[in-house]
CSV table of C-alpha atoms in Angstrom, one decimal:
chain,number,residue,atom,x,y,z
O,1,MET,CA,135.3,93.2,105.0
O,2,TYR,CA,135.5,96.0,103.0
O,3,LYS,CA,135.1,95.2,99.1
O,4,THR,CA,135.8,97.0,96.2
O,5,MET,CA,133.1,98.3,94.0
O,6,GLY,CA,132.1,95.5,91.4
O,7,ALA,CA,133.9,92.6,93.5
O,8,THR,CA,130.8,90.6,94.0
O,9,ALA,CA,129.7,91.0,90.5
O,10,LEU,CA,133.3,90.1,88.8
O,11,LYS,CA,133.1,86.7,91.4
O,12,ARG,CA,129.7,85.9,90.0
O,13,LEU,CA,130.3,86.4,86.2
O,14,MET,CA,133.7,84.4,86.6
O,15,THR,CA,131.7,81.8,88.0
O,16,GLU,CA,129.0,82.0,85.1
O,17,TYR,CA,131.5,82.2,82.6
O,18,ARG,CA,133.1,79.2,83.8
O,19,GLU,CA,129.5,77.4,83.8
O,20,LEU,CA,128.6,78.1,80.7
O,21,THR,CA,132.2,76.9,78.9
O,22,LEU,CA,131.7,73.4,80.7
O,23,HIS,CA,127.8,73.0,80.1
O,24,ALA,CA,126.9,75.4,76.8
O,25,PRO,CA,123.4,75.0,76.2
O,26,GLU,CA,123.0,74.3,72.6
O,27,GLY,CA,122.5,77.1,70.4
O,28,ILE,CA,124.5,79.5,72.8
O,29,THR,CA,128.2,80.5,73.0
O,30,ALA,CA,128.9,83.3,75.4
O,31,GLY,CA,131.7,85.3,77.5
O,32,PRO,CA,133.9,88.1,77.9
O,33,ILE,CA,135.0,89.9,74.9
O,34,THR,CA,138.6,90.3,76.2
O,35,GLU,CA,139.5,88.8,79.8
O,36,GLU,CA,140.7,92.3,81.0
O,37,ASN,CA,136.9,93.3,81.3
O,38,PHE,CA,134.3,90.7,82.5
O,39,PHE,CA,131.4,93.5,82.4
O,40,GLU,CA,131.1,93.3,78.3
O,41,TRP,CA,130.4,89.9,76.5
O,42,GLU,CA,129.5,88.9,73.6
O,43,ALA,CA,127.1,86.2,72.7
O,44,LEU,CA,126.7,84.4,69.8
O,45,ILE,CA,122.9,83.1,69.3
O,46,GLU,CA,121.7,80.5,66.6
O,47,GLY,CA,118.8,81.0,65.0
O,48,PRO,CA,116.2,78.2,66.5
O,49,GLN,CA,115.1,75.0,64.0
O,50,ASP,CA,111.8,75.6,62.5
O,51,THR,CA,111.9,79.5,62.8
O,52,PRO,CA,112.6,81.9,59.7
O,53,TYR,CA,115.8,82.7,62.0
O,54,GLU,CA,116.9,79.2,61.4
O,55,GLY,CA,120.5,78.7,60.0
O,56,GLY,CA,121.5,82.4,61.3
O,57,ILE,CA,124.1,83.1,63.8
O,58,PHE,CA,123.4,86.4,65.9
O,59,PRO,CA,126.0,88.2,67.7
O,60,ALA,CA,124.9,90.4,70.7
O,61,THR,CA,126.9,92.1,73.5
O,62,LEU,CA,125.9,92.0,77.0
O,63,THR,CA,126.7,94.8,79.2
O,64,PHE,CA,126.9,94.3,82.8
O,65,PRO,CA,126.3,96.7,85.9
O,66,LYS,CA,128.5,97.1,88.4
O,67,ASP,CA,126.1,95.6,90.7
O,68,TYR,CA,125.3,92.7,88.9
O,69,PRO,CA,123.3,90.4,89.6
O,70,LEU,CA,121.3,92.9,91.6
O,71,SER,CA,120.6,94.7,88.4
O,72,PRO,CA,120.1,92.8,85.1
O,73,PRO,CA,122.5,93.5,82.2
O,74,GLN,CA,121.8,94.9,78.8
O,75,MET,CA,121.5,92.9,75.6
O,76,LYS,CA,121.7,94.3,72.3
O,77,PHE,CA,122.3,92.5,68.9
O,78,THR,CA,125.0,93.6,66.5
O,79,CYS,CA,123.4,93.0,63.9
O,80,GLU,CA,120.4,93.8,62.0
O,81,MET,CA,117.4,92.0,63.7
O,82,PHE,CA,113.8,92.3,62.7
O,83,HIS,CA,111.4,91.1,65.4
O,84,PRO,CA,109.0,92.2,67.5
O,85,ASN,CA,110.6,92.4,70.7
O,86,ILE,CA,114.4,94.1,69.5
O,87,TYR,CA,114.5,97.7,69.0
O,88,GLN,CA,115.8,98.7,65.7
O,89,ASP,CA,119.3,99.4,67.5
O,90,GLY,CA,119.2,96.1,68.3
O,91,THR,CA,118.4,96.6,72.1
O,92,VAL,CA,116.7,93.2,73.2
O,93,CYS,CA,113.1,93.9,75.2
O,94,ILE,CA,112.4,90.9,77.3
O,95,SER,CA,110.5,90.9,80.6
O,96,ILE,CA,113.6,88.7,82.2
O,97,LEU,CA,116.0,91.6,81.2
O,98,HIS,CA,113.8,93.8,83.6
O,99,ALA,CA,113.5,94.0,87.4
O,100,PRO,CA,109.8,93.8,88.5
O,101,GLY,CA,108.5,97.5,89.0
O,102,ASP,CA,110.8,98.3,85.9
O,103,ASP,CA,107.5,98.1,83.5
O,104,PRO,CA,107.9,100.1,80.6
O,105,ASN,CA,106.1,97.8,78.4
O,106,MET,CA,103.6,96.7,80.9
O,107,TYR,CA,104.6,92.5,80.8
O,108,GLU,CA,102.3,90.4,82.0
O,109,SER,CA,102.4,89.9,85.7
O,110,SER,CA,103.3,86.5,85.7
O,111,SER,CA,106.1,86.6,83.1
O,112,GLU,CA,110.0,86.2,84.2
O,113,ARG,CA,112.0,89.0,85.9
O,114,TRP,CA,114.9,89.9,86.5
O,115,SER,CA,116.3,89.3,90.1
O,116,PRO,CA,119.8,87.8,91.5
O,117,VAL,CA,118.2,84.4,91.1
O,118,GLN,CA,118.2,84.7,87.0
O,119,SER,CA,121.5,84.4,85.1
O,120,VAL,CA,123.3,85.1,81.8
O,121,GLU,CA,122.3,81.5,80.9
O,122,LYS,CA,118.6,81.7,81.7
O,123,ILE,CA,118.5,85.3,79.7
O,124,LEU,CA,120.1,83.7,76.8
O,125,LEU,CA,117.7,80.4,76.7
O,126,SER,CA,114.6,83.5,77.2
O,127,VAL,CA,116.3,85.1,73.9
O,128,LEU,CA,116.0,81.7,72.3
O,129,SER,CA,112.5,81.4,72.9
O,130,MET,CA,111.9,84.7,72.2
O,131,LEU,CA,113.0,84.4,68.5
O,132,ALA,CA,111.0,81.2,68.1
O,133,GLU,CA,107.6,82.7,69.8
O,134,PRO,CA,107.7,86.8,69.5
O,135,ASN,CA,105.6,88.3,72.2
O,136,ASP,CA,103.5,91.2,70.3
O,137,GLU,CA,101.8,92.1,73.7
O,138,SER,CA,105.0,94.0,74.5
O,139,GLY,CA,106.6,95.1,71.1
O,140,ALA,CA,109.7,97.0,70.8
O,141,ASN,CA,109.5,97.3,67.1
O,142,ILE,CA,106.3,98.2,66.1
O,143,GLU,CA,106.8,97.7,62.4
O,144,ALA,CA,107.7,93.8,63.0
O,145,CYS,CA,105.0,93.5,65.6
O,146,LYS,CA,102.4,94.4,62.8
O,147,VAL,CA,104.0,92.5,60.0
O,148,TRP,CA,104.0,89.6,62.2
O,149,ARG,CA,100.4,89.9,63.1
O,150,SER,CA,99.1,90.6,59.6
O,151,ASP,CA,101.7,88.8,57.0
O,152,ARG,CA,103.4,86.2,58.5
O,153,LYS,CA,105.0,84.9,55.2
O,154,HIS,CA,106.3,88.8,54.5
O,155,PHE,CA,107.5,88.6,58.2
O,156,ASP,CA,109.5,85.4,57.2
O,157,ASN,CA,110.7,86.8,54.2
O,158,ILE,CA,112.3,89.6,55.9
O,159,VAL,CA,113.7,87.8,58.7
O,160,ARG,CA,115.5,85.6,56.0
O,161,SER,CA,116.8,88.4,54.2
O,162,THR,CA,118.5,89.7,57.7
O,163,VAL,CA,119.6,86.0,58.3
O,164,ARG,CA,121.5,86.2,54.7
O,165,LYS,CA,123.0,89.4,55.5
O,166,THR,CA,124.5,88.3,59.0
O,167,LEU,CA,126.3,85.2,57.1
O,168,GLY,CA,127.7,87.7,54.6
O,169,LEU,CA,125.8,86.3,51.7
J,1,MET,CA,109.8,101.5,94.9
J,2,HIS,CA,106.7,103.3,96.1
J,3,GLU,CA,108.5,103.2,99.6
J,4,HIS,CA,109.9,106.5,100.9
J,5,GLN,CA,111.1,108.1,103.8
J,6,GLU,CA,108.7,110.2,105.3
J,7,PRO,CA,110.5,113.7,105.3
J,8,THR,CA,111.2,113.5,101.9
J,9,PRO,CA,108.0,112.3,99.9
J,10,GLU,CA,108.1,114.7,97.3
J,11,THR,CA,111.5,113.3,95.6
J,12,PHE,CA,110.3,110.1,95.0
J,13,SER,CA,106.0,110.1,94.5
J,14,THR,CA,105.5,112.4,91.2
J,15,PRO,CA,108.5,111.0,89.0
J,16,VAL,CA,107.4,107.5,89.7
J,17,LEU,CA,104.1,108.0,88.8
J,18,SER,CA,105.3,109.7,85.5
J,19,THR,CA,107.0,106.9,84.3
J,20,THR,CA,103.7,104.7,83.4
J,21,THR,CA,102.7,107.8,81.4
J,22,ALA,CA,105.9,108.4,79.7
J,23,THR,CA,104.8,112.1,78.7
J,24,ALA,CA,105.7,115.9,80.1
J,25,THR,CA,105.5,114.4,83.5
J,26,ALA,CA,108.5,112.7,82.8
J,27,VAL,CA,110.2,115.6,81.1
J,28,ALA,CA,109.4,117.4,84.2
J,29,ALA,CA,111.1,114.9,86.2
J,30,GLU,CA,113.9,114.9,84.4
J,31,ALA,CA,114.0,118.6,84.8
J,32,ALA,CA,114.1,118.0,88.5
J,33,VAL,CA,117.2,115.6,88.4
J,34,PRO,CA,119.7,117.6,86.8
J,35,GLY,CA,122.2,115.1,86.7
J,36,ALA,CA,119.3,112.6,84.6
J,37,MET,CA,121.4,111.8,81.3
J,38,LEU,CA,119.5,110.4,78.4
J,39,ALA,CA,121.2,107.1,77.0
J,40,THR,CA,120.1,107.7,73.4
J,41,PRO,CA,118.5,110.4,71.5
J,42,ALA,CA,114.7,110.5,71.9
J,43,ASN,CA,114.0,109.5,68.2
J,44,GLU,CA,116.6,106.5,68.0
J,45,SER,CA,114.0,104.0,68.8
J,46,THR,CA,110.3,103.8,69.2
J,47,THR,CA,108.1,102.6,72.1
J,48,ALA,CA,104.6,101.4,71.5
J,49,GLN,CA,103.4,104.3,73.4
J,50,SER,CA,105.1,107.0,71.1
J,51,LEU,CA,103.9,104.7,68.0
J,52,SER,CA,100.1,104.9,69.2
J,53,THR,CA,100.7,108.9,69.0
J,54,ALA,CA,102.7,108.9,66.4
J,55,SER,CA,101.4,112.1,64.8
J,56,GLN,CA,102.6,114.3,67.9
J,57,GLU,CA,106.1,113.2,67.3
J,58,PRO,CA,108.3,116.0,69.2
J,59,ARG,CA,110.4,118.4,66.5
J,60,GLN,CA,113.7,118.4,66.7
J,61,GLY,CA,115.5,121.7,67.8
J,62,GLU,CA,112.3,123.3,69.4
J,63,PRO,CA,112.2,124.0,73.2
J,64,THR,CA,110.1,122.0,74.9
J,65,ALA,CA,106.8,123.6,75.9
J,66,GLN,CA,105.1,122.0,79.0
J,67,SER,CA,101.9,121.1,76.7
J,68,ASN,CA,104.3,119.6,74.0
J,69,GLU,CA,104.2,115.5,75.0
J,70,ILE,CA,107.6,114.5,74.3
J,71,GLN,CA,107.9,110.6,74.2
J,72,LEU,CA,110.5,109.0,75.7
J,73,THR,CA,112.1,105.3,75.2
J,74,ASP,CA,112.0,102.7,77.8
J,75,GLU,CA,115.7,103.2,78.3
J,76,GLN,CA,115.5,106.8,78.6
J,77,ILE,CA,112.5,106.2,81.2
J,78,LEU,CA,114.6,103.6,83.3
J,79,THR,CA,117.8,105.8,82.9
J,80,GLN,CA,115.7,108.8,84.5
J,81,MET,CA,114.2,106.6,87.4
J,82,GLN,CA,117.7,105.5,88.2
J,83,ALA,CA,118.5,109.0,87.9
J,84,ILE,CA,116.0,109.7,90.8
J,85,LYS,CA,116.9,106.6,92.8
J,86,ASP,CA,120.5,107.8,92.7
J,87,GLU,CA,119.5,110.9,94.3
J,88,GLU,CA,117.5,109.5,97.1
J,89,ALA,CA,120.7,107.6,97.5
J,90,ASN,CA,123.1,110.4,97.7
J,91,ALA,CA,120.5,111.9,100.3
J,92,HIS,CA,120.9,109.2,103.0
J,93,PRO,CA,123.2,106.3,103.9
J,94,LEU,CA,121.7,102.9,103.3
J,95,VAL,CA,121.9,102.8,107.4
J,96,ASP,CA,122.3,105.9,109.2
J,97,ASN,CA,123.5,106.9,112.7
J,98,SER,CA,121.6,106.2,115.7
J,99,VAL,CA,119.8,109.4,117.0
J,100,ASP,CA,117.4,110.6,119.8
J,101,LEU,CA,113.7,109.7,119.4
J,102,THR,CA,113.3,113.7,119.7
J,103,GLU,CA,114.4,113.4,116.2
J,104,LEU,CA,111.3,111.6,115.1
J,105,GLU,CA,109.2,114.1,117.3
J,106,LYS,CA,110.8,117.0,115.4
J,107,GLU,CA,109.3,115.2,111.8
J,108,TYR,CA,105.8,115.8,113.3
J,109,GLU,CA,106.6,119.3,115.0
J,110,ASN,CA,103.4,120.7,112.7
J,111,GLY,CA,102.0,117.6,112.5
J,112,SER,CA,98.8,116.2,113.7
J,113,GLN,CA,98.4,116.0,117.9
J,114,ALA,CA,97.6,112.2,117.2
J,115,PHE,CA,101.5,111.6,116.0
J,116,LYS,CA,102.8,113.7,118.8
J,117,ASN,CA,100.9,112.0,121.6
J,118,LYS,CA,102.2,108.7,120.2
J,119,ILE,CA,105.7,109.6,119.8
J,120,LYS,CA,105.7,111.0,123.4
J,121,ASN,CA,104.2,108.0,124.9
J,122,LEU,CA,106.9,105.9,122.9
J,123,SER,CA,109.7,107.9,124.1
J,124,ASP,CA,108.6,106.6,127.6
J,125,THR,CA,110.2,103.0,126.7
J,126,HIS,CA,112.2,103.5,123.7
J,127,ASP,CA,114.7,106.4,123.6
J,128,ARG,CA,116.5,106.3,120.0
J,129,MET,CA,115.6,105.2,116.4
J,130,ARG,CA,117.9,104.7,113.4
J,131,ARG,CA,117.0,104.9,110.0
J,132,SER,CA,117.1,102.7,107.2
J,133,ARG,CA,117.2,104.2,103.4
J,134,GLY,CA,113.7,104.1,101.7
J,135,ASP,CA,114.9,102.2,98.7
J,136,GLY,CA,112.4,99.4,99.0
J,137,ASN,CA,114.5,97.7,100.8
J,138,CYS,CA,114.0,99.1,104.4
J,139,PHE,CA,112.6,96.6,106.1
J,140,TYR,CA,115.4,93.8,105.2
J,141,ARG,CA,118.0,96.1,105.9
J,142,ALA,CA,116.8,97.4,109.0
J,143,ILE,CA,116.2,93.9,110.4
J,144,ALA,CA,119.8,92.7,109.6
J,145,PHE,CA,121.3,95.8,110.8
J,146,ALA,CA,119.6,95.0,114.1
J,147,TRP,CA,120.2,91.5,114.3
J,148,PHE,CA,124.0,92.1,113.1
J,149,GLU,CA,123.9,94.7,116.1
J,150,ARG,CA,122.6,92.6,118.7
J,151,VAL,CA,125.3,90.0,118.3
J,152,MET,CA,127.6,92.9,118.4
J,153,LEU,CA,126.5,94.3,121.5
J,154,ALA,CA,126.3,91.0,123.3
J,155,LYS,CA,130.0,90.2,123.6
J,156,THR,CA,129.7,89.2,127.1
J,157,LYS,CA,127.2,86.3,125.8
J,158,PRO,CA,129.2,84.4,123.7
J,159,GLU,CA,126.2,81.9,123.2
J,160,LEU,CA,124.3,84.5,121.1
J,161,TYR,CA,127.3,84.6,118.8
J,162,THR,CA,126.9,80.7,118.5
J,163,HIS,CA,123.1,80.9,118.1
J,164,ALA,CA,123.3,83.3,115.2
J,165,ILE,CA,126.2,81.5,113.4
J,166,LYS,CA,124.1,78.4,113.4
J,167,ALA,CA,121.0,80.5,112.2
J,168,MET,CA,123.0,81.7,109.4
J,169,GLU,CA,124.4,78.1,108.6
J,170,GLU,CA,120.7,76.8,108.6
J,171,SER,CA,119.7,79.2,106.6
J,172,LYS,CA,121.8,78.1,104.0
J,173,ASP,CA,120.1,74.7,104.2
J,174,LEU,CA,116.8,76.3,103.6
J,175,LEU,CA,118.3,77.6,100.5
J,176,LEU,CA,119.3,74.6,98.9
J,177,ALA,CA,115.9,72.8,100.2
J,178,ALA,CA,114.0,75.4,98.5
J,179,GLU,CA,116.0,74.5,95.5
J,180,PHE,CA,118.0,77.5,94.6
J,181,GLU,CA,120.8,76.9,92.6
J,182,PRO,CA,123.9,77.7,94.7
J,183,LEU,CA,125.0,79.9,91.9
J,184,ALA,CA,122.1,82.1,92.6
J,185,PHE,CA,122.7,82.5,96.4
J,186,GLU,CA,126.6,81.8,97.5
J,187,ASP,CA,128.1,84.9,96.8
J,188,PHE,CA,125.4,86.6,98.7
J,189,TYR,CA,125.8,83.8,101.7
J,190,ALA,CA,129.3,84.1,101.7
J,191,VAL,CA,129.5,88.1,102.2
J,192,THR,CA,126.6,87.6,105.1
J,193,LEU,CA,128.8,85.2,107.0
J,194,GLU,CA,131.8,86.8,106.4
J,195,THR,CA,130.5,89.9,107.9
J,196,LEU,CA,128.8,88.0,110.7
J,197,GLU,CA,132.5,86.2,111.4
J,198,SER,CA,134.2,89.4,112.0
J,199,VAL,CA,131.4,90.6,114.3
J,200,PRO,CA,133.7,89.2,117.6
J,201,THR,CA,137.0,91.0,116.5
J,202,SER,CA,135.1,93.9,114.8
J,203,THR,CA,133.7,97.3,116.2
J,204,PRO,CA,130.1,98.8,116.0
J,205,GLU,CA,131.8,101.6,113.8
J,206,ALA,CA,133.0,98.9,111.4
J,207,LEU,CA,129.3,97.0,111.4
J,208,LEU,CA,128.1,100.6,110.5
J,209,THR,CA,130.5,101.2,107.8
J,210,ALA,CA,129.8,97.8,106.4
J,211,PHE,CA,126.1,98.4,106.3
J,212,GLN,CA,126.7,101.5,104.5
J,213,THR,CA,128.9,100.3,101.9
J,214,ASP,CA,126.9,99.1,98.8
J,215,GLU,CA,128.0,96.0,97.9
J,216,ILE,CA,128.3,94.3,101.4
J,217,SER,CA,124.9,95.6,102.7
J,218,ASN,CA,122.8,95.0,99.6
J,219,SER,CA,124.5,91.3,99.7
J,220,ILE,CA,123.5,91.2,103.0
J,221,VAL,CA,119.9,92.4,102.1
J,222,MET,CA,119.6,89.9,99.3
J,223,HIS,CA,120.3,87.0,101.5
J,224,PHE,CA,117.7,87.9,103.7
J,225,ARG,CA,115.5,88.3,100.9
J,226,LEU,CA,116.4,85.0,99.5
J,227,VAL,CA,115.9,83.3,103.0
J,228,ALA,CA,112.5,84.8,103.4
J,229,SER,CA,111.5,83.6,99.5
J,230,ALA,CA,113.0,79.9,100.5
J,231,TYR,CA,110.8,79.9,103.9
J,232,LEU,CA,107.9,80.8,101.9
J,233,LYS,CA,108.5,78.2,99.3
J,234,THR,CA,109.4,75.8,101.7
J,235,HIS,CA,105.9,76.6,103.9
J,236,GLN,CA,103.7,76.8,101.0
J,237,GLU,CA,100.8,75.0,102.4
J,238,ASP,CA,100.7,77.8,105.4
J,239,TYR,CA,101.2,80.7,103.2
J,240,ALA,CA,99.6,80.1,99.5
J,241,PRO,CA,96.5,80.8,100.8
J,242,PHE,CA,97.3,84.3,101.4
J,243,LEU,CA,98.2,84.8,97.8
J,244,GLU,CA,96.0,86.4,95.2
J,245,PHE,CA,93.8,83.9,93.0
J,246,GLY,CA,95.6,81.9,90.7
J,247,GLN,CA,99.4,83.1,91.9
J,248,THR,CA,101.8,80.4,92.5
J,249,MET,CA,104.6,81.0,95.4
J,250,ASP,CA,106.9,80.5,93.1
J,251,GLU,CA,105.6,83.8,91.1
J,252,TYR,CA,104.8,85.4,94.2
J,253,CYS,CA,108.4,85.1,95.4
J,254,SER,CA,110.1,86.2,92.1
J,255,MET,CA,108.0,89.1,91.9
J,256,HIS,CA,107.9,90.4,95.4
J,257,VAL,CA,110.8,88.9,97.2
J,258,GLU,CA,113.7,88.0,95.4
J,259,ALA,CA,114.2,91.2,93.5
J,260,MET,CA,115.8,94.2,95.3
J,261,GLY,CA,113.8,97.0,96.0
J,262,ARG,CA,110.3,95.4,96.3
J,263,GLU,CA,108.5,96.3,99.0
J,264,SER,CA,108.1,93.6,101.8
J,265,GLU,CA,104.8,92.6,103.2
J,266,GLU,CA,103.9,91.1,106.0
J,267,MET,CA,104.2,87.4,104.9
J,268,MET,CA,108.2,88.4,104.4
J,269,LEU,CA,108.3,89.6,108.1
J,270,ILE,CA,106.9,86.4,109.4
J,271,ALA,CA,109.1,84.1,107.1
J,272,LEU,CA,112.0,85.9,108.5
J,273,THR,CA,111.2,85.4,112.5
J,274,LYS,CA,110.3,81.8,111.4
J,275,ALA,CA,113.4,81.1,109.6
J,276,MET,CA,116.1,83.4,111.7
J,277,HIS,CA,114.3,82.3,115.0
J,278,ILE,CA,114.0,85.8,116.2
J,279,GLY,CA,111.1,87.9,117.3
J,280,ILE,CA,110.0,90.9,115.7
J,281,GLU,CA,108.1,93.8,117.6
J,282,VAL,CA,106.7,96.2,115.1
J,283,ALA,CA,105.8,99.6,116.2
J,284,TYR,CA,102.9,100.8,114.0
J,285,LEU,CA,103.1,104.7,114.2
J,286,SER,CA,100.0,106.2,112.3
J,287,GLY,CA,97.7,109.2,112.3
J,288,ASN,CA,95.3,107.3,113.8
J,289,GLN,CA,92.8,109.6,115.9
J,290,SER,CA,91.3,107.3,118.8
J,291,ALA,CA,94.4,106.0,120.0
J,292,ASP,CA,97.2,108.2,121.8
J,293,GLU,CA,99.5,104.8,122.1
J,294,VAL,CA,101.7,103.4,119.3
J,295,ASN,CA,100.4,99.9,118.4
J,296,PHE,CA,102.9,97.1,118.9
J,297,LEU,CA,102.4,94.3,116.7
J,298,PRO,CA,104.6,91.0,118.2
J,299,PHE,CA,105.9,88.4,115.6
J,300,SER,CA,107.5,85.5,117.2
J,301,PRO,CA,109.2,82.4,115.7
J,302,ASP,CA,108.0,78.9,116.3
J,303,THR,CA,111.5,78.1,118.3
J,304,GLU,CA,112.9,79.6,121.5
J,305,PRO,CA,114.1,83.1,120.5
J,306,TYR,CA,117.9,83.4,121.5
J,307,MET,CA,117.6,87.0,121.8
J,308,PRO,CA,114.9,89.6,122.7
J,309,PRO,CA,112.6,90.5,119.8
J,310,LEU,CA,114.3,93.2,117.4
J,311,VAL,CA,112.2,96.2,117.1
J,312,LEU,CA,111.2,98.1,114.2
J,313,LEU,CA,109.4,101.4,113.8
J,314,TYR,CA,106.7,101.0,111.0
J,315,ARG,CA,104.9,103.9,109.3
J,316,PRO,CA,102.8,103.0,106.2
J,317,GLY,CA,105.4,102.3,103.7
J,318,HIS,CA,108.8,102.8,105.4
J,319,TYR,CA,110.7,100.3,108.2
J,320,ASP,CA,113.3,101.9,110.5
J,321,ILE,CA,115.0,100.5,113.6
J,322,LEU,CA,113.9,101.6,117.2
J,323,TYR,CA,115.7,101.0,120.3
J,324,ARG,CA,114.2,100.2,124.0
J,325,LYS,CA,115.6,102.0,126.9
J,326,SER,CA,116.8,99.1,128.4
J,327,HIS,CA,119.0,98.2,125.3
J,328,CYS,CA,121.1,101.6,125.4
J,329,LEU,CA,123.4,101.3,122.6
J,330,GLU,CA,126.5,103.2,124.1
J,331,GLY,CA,129.5,103.0,121.4
J,332,VAL,CA,127.3,103.0,118.2
J,333,VAL,CA,126.8,106.8,117.6
């Protein structure tokens, strides 16, 4: 009857990992960095087609709290990313990573929020669509917001140069 | 989040407000929580708020004056909010020992006569109460504990346990009917069912300990949340008219029901009575001067209830468990 802290989280993460391995959505790979610690994952995200991120493969870490999935993980790109909804330190700022009520960026009330009904897969799919369609209403990188709004061509150029860096070119 | 236990309103209300302004108030909140750690240095990342007032950037190394508006990143604000929640958590168990109703009277020693009269009259029929932590989950936790406790104390009536198991199994069918993915609910369901199945061979003390253990207690809360959500989703025609204009039931449930810490509304209470086939009586204790009696609001399931109604004490923003005198709870201290 008594569970050690994190047992539910571990069980859920193992199930999600298995599911993601068997039925990985296109453009996404994710799993624990080492099998000794299921609370730290690495994800690789392919830049969506017909966006300046196309051709890039972007690594990110997912850090899960001990009470996952009651609380959401944090997601942070470990490569240079220029995007309105990604902080300069790589931290991803989208509504699905925040429970309703945790509202630092004043997300729209209808936007998708964290609850245990969500999953790693849903987060990564949201991140893919975030790359394709930035939301400049809740910006994390203000410089990226400004450029994205005012000079799309310049924005695309900056992104493409980060893509090249990611690929080590 | 705004739900807080009556005796300690000051621990919660002010800091919560500060999170929307992210200025000196938030700093004051941090000062009030010695354990609050900042996740990143204040200048490492930038928020929309801080950029809009870029000319007021904090100067590093200078002491923080009250008038000097320090800008915090979102993560710092969330870390502080978590610290405030943790402080609340350490102050009260998730579900407390039951106490005599005189403890409730004491809370209003310096309160209005209206409260005193109501509590006095309430104590003619009810003699004990049990507090549920004011963490936004108090309704679900109170109703779940009261339900489990009834099953526990009805050992001489094994049919009640059978009904409870049946209601639990049906709740899983309801979740599937509402098209929740098994991944989303199976772990919470398993913990809840396992706790229920342990009831016949367990003790009231062990049940209370389970409800005071984060992992078990929160899993059960989550199961009850999902059940309420599933009921509302599968009965949209009855409940959608009560939503804000333009809001769908799915949106409402994901914002207000399915996430931990979101306060309940009457709709969730009705949903749980119907989904779990239980009656709930809500004793509404207010400072209303024109009445000397606590107002009892009954909520009934559509089906024949298999146990007398569970009784909750409601004060605006918070639920606790209340016990009728006839339901004397020997052994559950």
